[in-house]
Short mmCIF file of C-alpha atoms and ligand atoms in Angstrom, two decimals:
data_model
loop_
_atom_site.label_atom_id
_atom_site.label_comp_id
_atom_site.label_asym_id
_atom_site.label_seq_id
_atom_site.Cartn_x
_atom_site.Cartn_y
_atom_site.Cartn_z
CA UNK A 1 -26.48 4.52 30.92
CA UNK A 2 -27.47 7.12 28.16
CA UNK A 3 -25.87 6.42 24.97
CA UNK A 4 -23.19 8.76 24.21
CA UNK A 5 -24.44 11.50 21.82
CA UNK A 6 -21.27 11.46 19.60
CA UNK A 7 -21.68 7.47 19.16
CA UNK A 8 -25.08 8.20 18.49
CA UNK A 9 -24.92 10.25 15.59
CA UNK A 10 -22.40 7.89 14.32
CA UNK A 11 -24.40 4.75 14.29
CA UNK A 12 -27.46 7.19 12.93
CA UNK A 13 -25.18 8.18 9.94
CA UNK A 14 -23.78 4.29 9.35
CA UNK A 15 -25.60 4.07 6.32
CA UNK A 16 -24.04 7.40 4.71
CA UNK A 17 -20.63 6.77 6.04
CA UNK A 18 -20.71 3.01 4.36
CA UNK A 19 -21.69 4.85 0.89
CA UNK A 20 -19.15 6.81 1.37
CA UNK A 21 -16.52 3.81 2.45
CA UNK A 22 -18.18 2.58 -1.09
CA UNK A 23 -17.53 5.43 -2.90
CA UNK A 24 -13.79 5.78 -1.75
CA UNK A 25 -12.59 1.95 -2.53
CA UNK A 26 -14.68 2.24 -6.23
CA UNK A 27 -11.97 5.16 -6.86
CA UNK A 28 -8.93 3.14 -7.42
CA UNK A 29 -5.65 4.74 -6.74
CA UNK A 30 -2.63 3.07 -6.84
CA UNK A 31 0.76 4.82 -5.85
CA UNK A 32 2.41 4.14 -9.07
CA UNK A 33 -0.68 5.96 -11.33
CA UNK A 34 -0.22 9.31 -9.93
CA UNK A 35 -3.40 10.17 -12.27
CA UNK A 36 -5.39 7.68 -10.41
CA UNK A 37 -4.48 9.05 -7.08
CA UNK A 38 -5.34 12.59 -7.72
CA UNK A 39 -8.40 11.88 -8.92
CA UNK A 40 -9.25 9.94 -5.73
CA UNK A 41 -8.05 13.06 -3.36
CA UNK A 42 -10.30 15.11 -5.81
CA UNK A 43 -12.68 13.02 -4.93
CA UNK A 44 -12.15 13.15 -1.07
CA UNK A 45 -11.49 17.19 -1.51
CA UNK A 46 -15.44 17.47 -3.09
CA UNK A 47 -16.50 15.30 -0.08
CA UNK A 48 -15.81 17.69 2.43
CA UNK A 49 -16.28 20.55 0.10
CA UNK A 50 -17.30 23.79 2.07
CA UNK A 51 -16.39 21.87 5.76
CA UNK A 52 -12.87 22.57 5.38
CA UNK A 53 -9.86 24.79 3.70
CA UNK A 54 -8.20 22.18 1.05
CA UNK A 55 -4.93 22.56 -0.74
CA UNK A 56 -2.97 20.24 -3.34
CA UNK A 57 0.63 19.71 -2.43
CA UNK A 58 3.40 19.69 -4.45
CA UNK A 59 4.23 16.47 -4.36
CA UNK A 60 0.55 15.69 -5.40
CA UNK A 61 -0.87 15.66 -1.84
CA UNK A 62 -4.06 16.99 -0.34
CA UNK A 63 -4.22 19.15 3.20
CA UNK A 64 -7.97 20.24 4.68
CA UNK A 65 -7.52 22.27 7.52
CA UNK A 66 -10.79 22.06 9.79
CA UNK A 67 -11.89 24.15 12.11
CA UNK A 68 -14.75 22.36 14.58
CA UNK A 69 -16.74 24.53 16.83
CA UNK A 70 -15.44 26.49 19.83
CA UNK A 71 -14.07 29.62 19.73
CA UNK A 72 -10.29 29.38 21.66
CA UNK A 73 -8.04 27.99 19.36
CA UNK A 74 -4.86 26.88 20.72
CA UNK A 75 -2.52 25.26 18.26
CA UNK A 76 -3.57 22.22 16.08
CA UNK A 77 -3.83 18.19 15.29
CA UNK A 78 -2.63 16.52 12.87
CA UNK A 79 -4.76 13.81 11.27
CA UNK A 80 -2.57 11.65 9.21
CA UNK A 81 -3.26 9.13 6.72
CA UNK A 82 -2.89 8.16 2.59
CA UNK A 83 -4.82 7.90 -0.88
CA UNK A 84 -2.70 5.40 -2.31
CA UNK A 85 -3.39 2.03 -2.35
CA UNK A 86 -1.21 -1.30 -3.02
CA UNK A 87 -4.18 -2.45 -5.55
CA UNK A 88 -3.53 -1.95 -9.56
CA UNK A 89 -6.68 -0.01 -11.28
CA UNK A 90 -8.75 -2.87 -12.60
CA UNK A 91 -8.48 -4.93 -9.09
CA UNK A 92 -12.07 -3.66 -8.63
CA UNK A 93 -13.53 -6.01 -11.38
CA UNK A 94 -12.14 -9.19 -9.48
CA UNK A 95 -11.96 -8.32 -6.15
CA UNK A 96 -14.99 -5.56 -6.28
CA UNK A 97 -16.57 -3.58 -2.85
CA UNK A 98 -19.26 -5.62 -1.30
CA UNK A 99 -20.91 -5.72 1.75
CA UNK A 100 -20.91 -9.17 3.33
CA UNK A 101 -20.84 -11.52 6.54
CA UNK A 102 -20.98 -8.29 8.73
CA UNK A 103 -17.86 -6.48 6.56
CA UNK A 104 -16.88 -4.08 4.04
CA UNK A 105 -14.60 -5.97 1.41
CA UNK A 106 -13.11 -4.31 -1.26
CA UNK A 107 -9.27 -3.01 -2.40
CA UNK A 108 -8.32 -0.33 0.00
CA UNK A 109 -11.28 -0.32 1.99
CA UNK A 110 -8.67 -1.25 5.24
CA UNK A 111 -5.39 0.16 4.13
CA UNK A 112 -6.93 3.10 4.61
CA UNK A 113 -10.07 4.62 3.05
CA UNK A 114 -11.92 3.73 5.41
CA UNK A 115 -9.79 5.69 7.70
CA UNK A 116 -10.15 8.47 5.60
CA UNK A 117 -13.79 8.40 5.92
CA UNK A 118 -14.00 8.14 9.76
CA UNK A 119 -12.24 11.20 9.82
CA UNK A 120 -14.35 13.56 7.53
CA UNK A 121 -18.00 12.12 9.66
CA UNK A 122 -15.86 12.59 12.76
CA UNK A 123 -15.22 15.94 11.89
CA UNK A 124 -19.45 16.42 10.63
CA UNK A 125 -20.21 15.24 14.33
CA UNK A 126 -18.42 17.49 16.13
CA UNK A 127 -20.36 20.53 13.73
CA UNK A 128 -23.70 19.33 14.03
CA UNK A 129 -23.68 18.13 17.29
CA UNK A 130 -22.38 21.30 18.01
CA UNK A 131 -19.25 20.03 20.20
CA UNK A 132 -16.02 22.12 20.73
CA UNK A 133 -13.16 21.41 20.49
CA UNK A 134 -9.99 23.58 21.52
CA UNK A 135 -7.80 23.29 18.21
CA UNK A 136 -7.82 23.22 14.45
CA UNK A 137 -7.28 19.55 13.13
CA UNK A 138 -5.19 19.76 9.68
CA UNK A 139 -5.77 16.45 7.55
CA UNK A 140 -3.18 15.76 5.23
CA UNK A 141 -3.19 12.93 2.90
CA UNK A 142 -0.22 11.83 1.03
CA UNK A 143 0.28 10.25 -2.35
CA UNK A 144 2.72 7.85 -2.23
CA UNK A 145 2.46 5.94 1.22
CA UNK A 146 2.67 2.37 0.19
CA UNK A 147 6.02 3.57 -1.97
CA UNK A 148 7.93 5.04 1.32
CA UNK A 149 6.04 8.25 1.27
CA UNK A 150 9.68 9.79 -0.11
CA UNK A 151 8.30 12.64 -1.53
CA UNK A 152 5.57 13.40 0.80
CA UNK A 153 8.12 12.99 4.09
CA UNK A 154 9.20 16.37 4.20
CA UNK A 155 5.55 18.09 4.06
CA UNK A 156 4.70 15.43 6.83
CA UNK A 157 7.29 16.49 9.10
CA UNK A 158 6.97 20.17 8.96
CA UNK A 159 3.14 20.01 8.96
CA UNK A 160 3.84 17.46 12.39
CA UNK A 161 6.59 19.95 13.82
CA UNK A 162 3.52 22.54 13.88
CA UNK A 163 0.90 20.72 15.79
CA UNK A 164 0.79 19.33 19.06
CA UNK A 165 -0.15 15.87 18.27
CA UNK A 166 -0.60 13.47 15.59
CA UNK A 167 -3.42 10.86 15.08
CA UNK A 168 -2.56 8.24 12.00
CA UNK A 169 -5.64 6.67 10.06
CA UNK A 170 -4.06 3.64 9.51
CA UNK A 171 -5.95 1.10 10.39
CA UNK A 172 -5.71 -0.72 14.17
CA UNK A 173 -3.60 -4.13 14.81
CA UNK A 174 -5.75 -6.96 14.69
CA UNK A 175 -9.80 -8.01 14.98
CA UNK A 176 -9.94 -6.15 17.92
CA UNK A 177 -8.24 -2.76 16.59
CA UNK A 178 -5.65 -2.16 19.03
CA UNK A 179 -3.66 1.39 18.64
CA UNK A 180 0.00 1.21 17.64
CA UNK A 181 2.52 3.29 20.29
CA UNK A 182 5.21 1.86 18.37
CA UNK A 183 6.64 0.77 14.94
CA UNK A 184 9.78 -0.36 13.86
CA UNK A 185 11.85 1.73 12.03
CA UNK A 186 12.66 0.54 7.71
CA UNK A 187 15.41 0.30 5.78
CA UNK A 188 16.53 -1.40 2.68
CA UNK A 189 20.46 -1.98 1.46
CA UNK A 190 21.37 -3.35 -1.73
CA UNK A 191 24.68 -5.13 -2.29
CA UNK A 192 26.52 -5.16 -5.12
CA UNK A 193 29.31 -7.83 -5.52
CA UNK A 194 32.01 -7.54 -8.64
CA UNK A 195 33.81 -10.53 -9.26
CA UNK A 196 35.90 -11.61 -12.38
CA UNK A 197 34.20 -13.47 -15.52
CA UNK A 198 35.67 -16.66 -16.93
CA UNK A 199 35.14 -19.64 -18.63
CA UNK A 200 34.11 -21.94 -16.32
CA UNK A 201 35.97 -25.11 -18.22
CA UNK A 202 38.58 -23.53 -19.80
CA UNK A 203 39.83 -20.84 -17.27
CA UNK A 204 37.88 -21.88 -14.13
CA UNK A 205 41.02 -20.28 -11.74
CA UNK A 206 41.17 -17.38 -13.51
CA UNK A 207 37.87 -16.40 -12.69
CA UNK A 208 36.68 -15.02 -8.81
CA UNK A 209 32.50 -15.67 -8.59
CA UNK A 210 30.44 -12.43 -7.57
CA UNK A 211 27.98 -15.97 -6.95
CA UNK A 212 30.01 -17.47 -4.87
CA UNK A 213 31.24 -14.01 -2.79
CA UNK A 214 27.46 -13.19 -2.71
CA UNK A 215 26.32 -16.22 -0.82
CA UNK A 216 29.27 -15.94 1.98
CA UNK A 217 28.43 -12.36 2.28
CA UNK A 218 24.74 -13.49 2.49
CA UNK A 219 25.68 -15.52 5.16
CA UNK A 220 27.37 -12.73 7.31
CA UNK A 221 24.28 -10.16 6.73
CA UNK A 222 22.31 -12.78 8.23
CA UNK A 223 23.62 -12.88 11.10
CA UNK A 224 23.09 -9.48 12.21
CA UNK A 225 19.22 -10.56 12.75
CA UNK A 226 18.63 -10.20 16.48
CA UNK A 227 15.28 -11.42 17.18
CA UNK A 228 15.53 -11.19 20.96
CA UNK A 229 15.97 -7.80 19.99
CA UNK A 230 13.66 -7.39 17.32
CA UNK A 231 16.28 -6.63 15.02
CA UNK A 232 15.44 -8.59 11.44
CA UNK A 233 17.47 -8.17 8.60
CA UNK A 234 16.18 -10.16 5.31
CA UNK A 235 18.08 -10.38 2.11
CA UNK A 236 14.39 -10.36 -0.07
CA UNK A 237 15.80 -11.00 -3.57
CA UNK A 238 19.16 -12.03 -4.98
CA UNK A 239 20.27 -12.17 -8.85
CA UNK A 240 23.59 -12.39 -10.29
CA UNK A 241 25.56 -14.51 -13.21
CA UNK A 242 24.58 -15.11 -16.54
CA UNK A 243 24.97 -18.65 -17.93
CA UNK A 244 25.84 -21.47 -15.83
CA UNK A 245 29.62 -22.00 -18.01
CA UNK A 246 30.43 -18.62 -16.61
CA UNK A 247 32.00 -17.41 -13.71
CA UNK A 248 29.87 -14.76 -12.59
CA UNK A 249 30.82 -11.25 -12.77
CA UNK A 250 28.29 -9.54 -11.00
CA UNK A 251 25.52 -10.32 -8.34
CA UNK A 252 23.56 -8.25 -6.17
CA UNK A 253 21.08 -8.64 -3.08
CA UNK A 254 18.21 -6.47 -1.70
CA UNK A 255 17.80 -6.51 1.84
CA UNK A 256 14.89 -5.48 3.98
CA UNK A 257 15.73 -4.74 7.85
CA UNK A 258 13.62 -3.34 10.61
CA UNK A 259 14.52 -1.69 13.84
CA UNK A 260 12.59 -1.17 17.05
CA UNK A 261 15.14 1.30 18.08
CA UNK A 262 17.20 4.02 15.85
CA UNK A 263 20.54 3.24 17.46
CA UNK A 264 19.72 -0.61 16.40
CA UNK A 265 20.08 0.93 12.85
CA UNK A 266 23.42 2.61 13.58
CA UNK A 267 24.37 -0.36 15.15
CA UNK A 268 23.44 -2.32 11.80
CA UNK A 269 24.83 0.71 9.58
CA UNK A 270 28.33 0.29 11.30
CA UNK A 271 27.91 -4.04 10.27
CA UNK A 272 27.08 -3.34 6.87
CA UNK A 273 29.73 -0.80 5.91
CA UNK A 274 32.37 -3.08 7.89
CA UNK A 275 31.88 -5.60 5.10
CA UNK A 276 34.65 -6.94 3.84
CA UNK A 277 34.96 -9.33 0.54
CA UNK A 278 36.56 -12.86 1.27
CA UNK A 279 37.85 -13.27 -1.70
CA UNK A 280 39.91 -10.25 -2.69
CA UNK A 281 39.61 -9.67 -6.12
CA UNK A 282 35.97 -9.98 -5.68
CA UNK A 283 34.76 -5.35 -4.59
CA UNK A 284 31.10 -4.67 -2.64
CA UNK A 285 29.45 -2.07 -3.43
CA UNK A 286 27.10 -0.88 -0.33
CA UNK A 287 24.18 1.32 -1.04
CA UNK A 288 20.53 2.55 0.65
CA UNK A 289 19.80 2.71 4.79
CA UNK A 290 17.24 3.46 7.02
CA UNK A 291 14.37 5.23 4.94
CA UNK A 292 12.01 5.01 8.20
CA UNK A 293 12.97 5.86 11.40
CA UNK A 294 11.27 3.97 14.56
CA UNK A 295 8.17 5.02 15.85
CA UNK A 296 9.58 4.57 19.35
CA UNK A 297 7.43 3.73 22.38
CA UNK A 298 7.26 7.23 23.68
CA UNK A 299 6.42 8.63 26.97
CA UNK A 300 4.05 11.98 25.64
CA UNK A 301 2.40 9.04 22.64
CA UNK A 302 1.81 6.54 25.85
CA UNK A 303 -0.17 9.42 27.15
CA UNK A 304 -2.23 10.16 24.54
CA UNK A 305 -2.82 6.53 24.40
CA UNK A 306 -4.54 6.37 27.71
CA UNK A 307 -6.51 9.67 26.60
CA UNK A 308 -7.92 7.49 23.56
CA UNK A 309 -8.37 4.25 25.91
CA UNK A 310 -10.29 6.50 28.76
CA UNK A 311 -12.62 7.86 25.94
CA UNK A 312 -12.79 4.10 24.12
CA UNK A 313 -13.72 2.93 26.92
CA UNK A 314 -17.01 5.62 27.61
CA UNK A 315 -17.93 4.23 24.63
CA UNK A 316 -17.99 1.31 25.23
CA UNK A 317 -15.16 -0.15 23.08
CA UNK A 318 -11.78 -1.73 24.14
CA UNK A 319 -8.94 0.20 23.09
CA UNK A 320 -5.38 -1.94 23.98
CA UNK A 321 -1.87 -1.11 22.78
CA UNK A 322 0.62 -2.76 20.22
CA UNK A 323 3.43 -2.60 18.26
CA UNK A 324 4.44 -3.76 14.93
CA UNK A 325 7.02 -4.43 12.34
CA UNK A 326 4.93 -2.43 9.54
CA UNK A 327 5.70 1.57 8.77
CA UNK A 328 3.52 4.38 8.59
CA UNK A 329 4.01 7.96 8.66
CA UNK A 330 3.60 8.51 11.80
CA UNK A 331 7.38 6.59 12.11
CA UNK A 332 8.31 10.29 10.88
CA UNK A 333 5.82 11.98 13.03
CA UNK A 334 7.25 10.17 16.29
CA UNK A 335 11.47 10.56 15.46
CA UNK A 336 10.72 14.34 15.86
CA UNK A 337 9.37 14.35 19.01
CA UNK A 338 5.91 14.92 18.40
CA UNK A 339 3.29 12.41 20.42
CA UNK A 340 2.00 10.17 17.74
CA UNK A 341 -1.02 7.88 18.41
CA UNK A 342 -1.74 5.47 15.15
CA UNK A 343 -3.75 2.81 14.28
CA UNK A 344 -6.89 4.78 14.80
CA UNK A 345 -8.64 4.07 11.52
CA UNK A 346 -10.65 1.38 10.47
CA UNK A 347 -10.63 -2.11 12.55
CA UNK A 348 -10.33 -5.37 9.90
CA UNK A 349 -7.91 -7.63 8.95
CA UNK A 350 -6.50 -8.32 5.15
CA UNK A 351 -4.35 -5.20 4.36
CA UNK A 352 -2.39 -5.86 1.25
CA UNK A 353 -4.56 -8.96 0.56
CA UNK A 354 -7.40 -10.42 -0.86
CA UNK A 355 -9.50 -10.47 2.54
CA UNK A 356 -9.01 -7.25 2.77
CA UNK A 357 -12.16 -6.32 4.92
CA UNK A 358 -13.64 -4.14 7.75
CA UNK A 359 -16.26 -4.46 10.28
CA UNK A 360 -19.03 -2.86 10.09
CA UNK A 361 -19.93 -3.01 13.97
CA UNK A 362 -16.61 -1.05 14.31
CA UNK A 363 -17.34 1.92 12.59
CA UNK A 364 -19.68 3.93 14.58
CA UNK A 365 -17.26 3.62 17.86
CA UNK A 366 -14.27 4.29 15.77
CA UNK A 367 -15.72 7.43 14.24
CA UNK A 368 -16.81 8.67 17.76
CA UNK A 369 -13.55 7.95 19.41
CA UNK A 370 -11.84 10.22 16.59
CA UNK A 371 -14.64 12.77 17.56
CA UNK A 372 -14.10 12.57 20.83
CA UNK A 373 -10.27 12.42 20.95
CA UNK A 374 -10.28 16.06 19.00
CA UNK A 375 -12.52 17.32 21.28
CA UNK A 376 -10.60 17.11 24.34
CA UNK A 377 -8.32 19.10 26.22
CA UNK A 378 -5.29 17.25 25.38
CA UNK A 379 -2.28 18.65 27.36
CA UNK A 380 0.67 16.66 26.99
ZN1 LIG B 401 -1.60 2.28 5.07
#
């Protein structure tokens, strides 16, 4: 069988998209140095200088609207993905980009510049190959991902609510790079407990423990995990009291919880406001919710799914399915209806850690699946 032109300039241009894979992870940008992080999309904007129509956001976000050969142009794609990374600047010097044991390894370089990457020499294919492809394909890069993406959500959803589908960078699930048709949806609650202060030897009745009311309530919260259900709820960090001769007057708990389903988190919003203090002169103090909704398990994302596995597979690559417990923004994407296919970015394992690392054997099929993907008649 003839190799598949669009895989072949890919593995041709391996060398040029790795320098650029380079180039991307050496520009640190973590979400908390806004500074950093523009200078990275300024970075990524000069890449694809003169291939595409860039604009800054507001929020300090970068759009590129592409337009890839063929002349009816029916609507648009979204191609979604971040600049931010987890990684403080300076993580480069201990943890710097190298190229070893058949990987990329470097801060980033999976979580998701690589991603980022893929999708500008995806886009180069389809030019000089000369390939149509019936619609516009808007990238939009946000600053503040790994954060909750809170002030980038609302340019995500009305760029998504304009195009017919939506194709995440993140990277796949797992050695093998399966696409994600569904993520649970986030949310994080704090709990605040006031209780009455008192000297613990002197007064010790007198007082009421925000402590003591704290670790019952604990108790109740977690119950509400349901993991037949997928339901988790997990009170991350706790503090509260001051001295250990004091009855505590105030303690508090974070809580993480994730939702496969968004009338699980109703369900779980009812069980958290229903809270009720045991001892009475102890008050809660409920605040926060569901910040992402669930990327459910769609019928019109299944489809595009198959789309991406049917053209995997001409390539010669598996493409299987998952799901996960981890947010993107394609949760957003998804909740309003619009088919959602993520996970199609760089296959590796390490995100968030110090193996963070891709393979290089992935890229070229990766980068010609993206090509491929936008260059089909996708009806939904
Ligand atoms: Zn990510």
């Amino acid at each position: 069988m003839p190799i598949d032109p669009v895989l072949g300039w890919a593995r041709r241009n391996l060398p040029a998209i790795v320098a650029t894979i380079r180039r991307f992870v050496e520009c640190e940008s973590p979400t908390d140095s806004p500074p950093d992080v523009r200078r990275f999309l300024e970075l990524l904007a000069a890449t694809f200088e003169g291939e595409a129509a860039t604009r800054f956001t507001k929020e300090g976000g970068l759009t590129a609207k592409f337009r890839p050969p063929g002349r009816r142009r029916t609507g648009q794609w979204l191609a979604l993905g971040h600049g931010d990374t987890v990684w403080p600047v300076g993580t480069i010097r201990t943890m710097p980009y190298r190229r070893a044991r058949g990987r990329l390894w470097g801060p980033g370089v999976l979580d998701m510049k690589s991603g980022l990457a893929f999708l500008i020499f995806a886009m180069r294919a389809l030019v000089e190959l000369d390939i149509p492809a019936p619609r516009d394909i808007v990238l939009l890069v946000n600053p503040d991902e790994e954060s909750g993406s809170k002030a980038s959500r609302a340019t995500t959803e009305s760029l998504a609510k304009q195009s017919d589908a939506v194709i995440v960078l993140e990277p796949g699930t797992g050695l093998d790079g399966r696409a994600k048709t569904a993520r649970k949806g986030i949310g994080a609650y704090k709990l605040r407990v006031r209780g009455v202060a008192s000297h613990a030897g002197v007064d010790f009745e007198k007082g009421s423990s925000a402590v003591v009311e704290l670790a019952r309530q604990i108790e109740v919260i977690t119950g509400f995990t349901d993991l037949k259900r997928g339901i988790t709820v997990n009170p991350g960090v706790v503090s509260g009291g001051t001295r250990s001769n004091v009855i505590a007057a105030e303690a508090s708990a974070e809580i993480d919880i994730r939702v496969p389903r968004l009338a699980d988190a109703k369900t779980l919003e009812r069980k958290f406001r229903a809270l009720k203090p045991f001892d009475k002169r102890c008050s809660l103090e409920l605040s926060g919710g569901l910040n992402r909704p669930p990327m459910e398990r769609a019928r019109r994302g299944v489809a595009l799914f198959r789309t991406a596995q049917k053209l995997a597979r001409e390539l010669g690559a598996d493409l299987s399915e998952s799901s996960t417990g981890g947010g993107s923004d394609g949760n957003f994407t998804a909740a309003l209806g619009v088919p959602t296919l993520d996970g199609l970015g760089a296959v590796g394992e390490g995100a968030h850690a110090a193996h963070e690392s891709i393979l290089i054997d992935r890229i070229a099929d990766r980068v010609a699946l993206l090509a491929r993907l936008f260059a089909v008649s996708y009806t939904s």
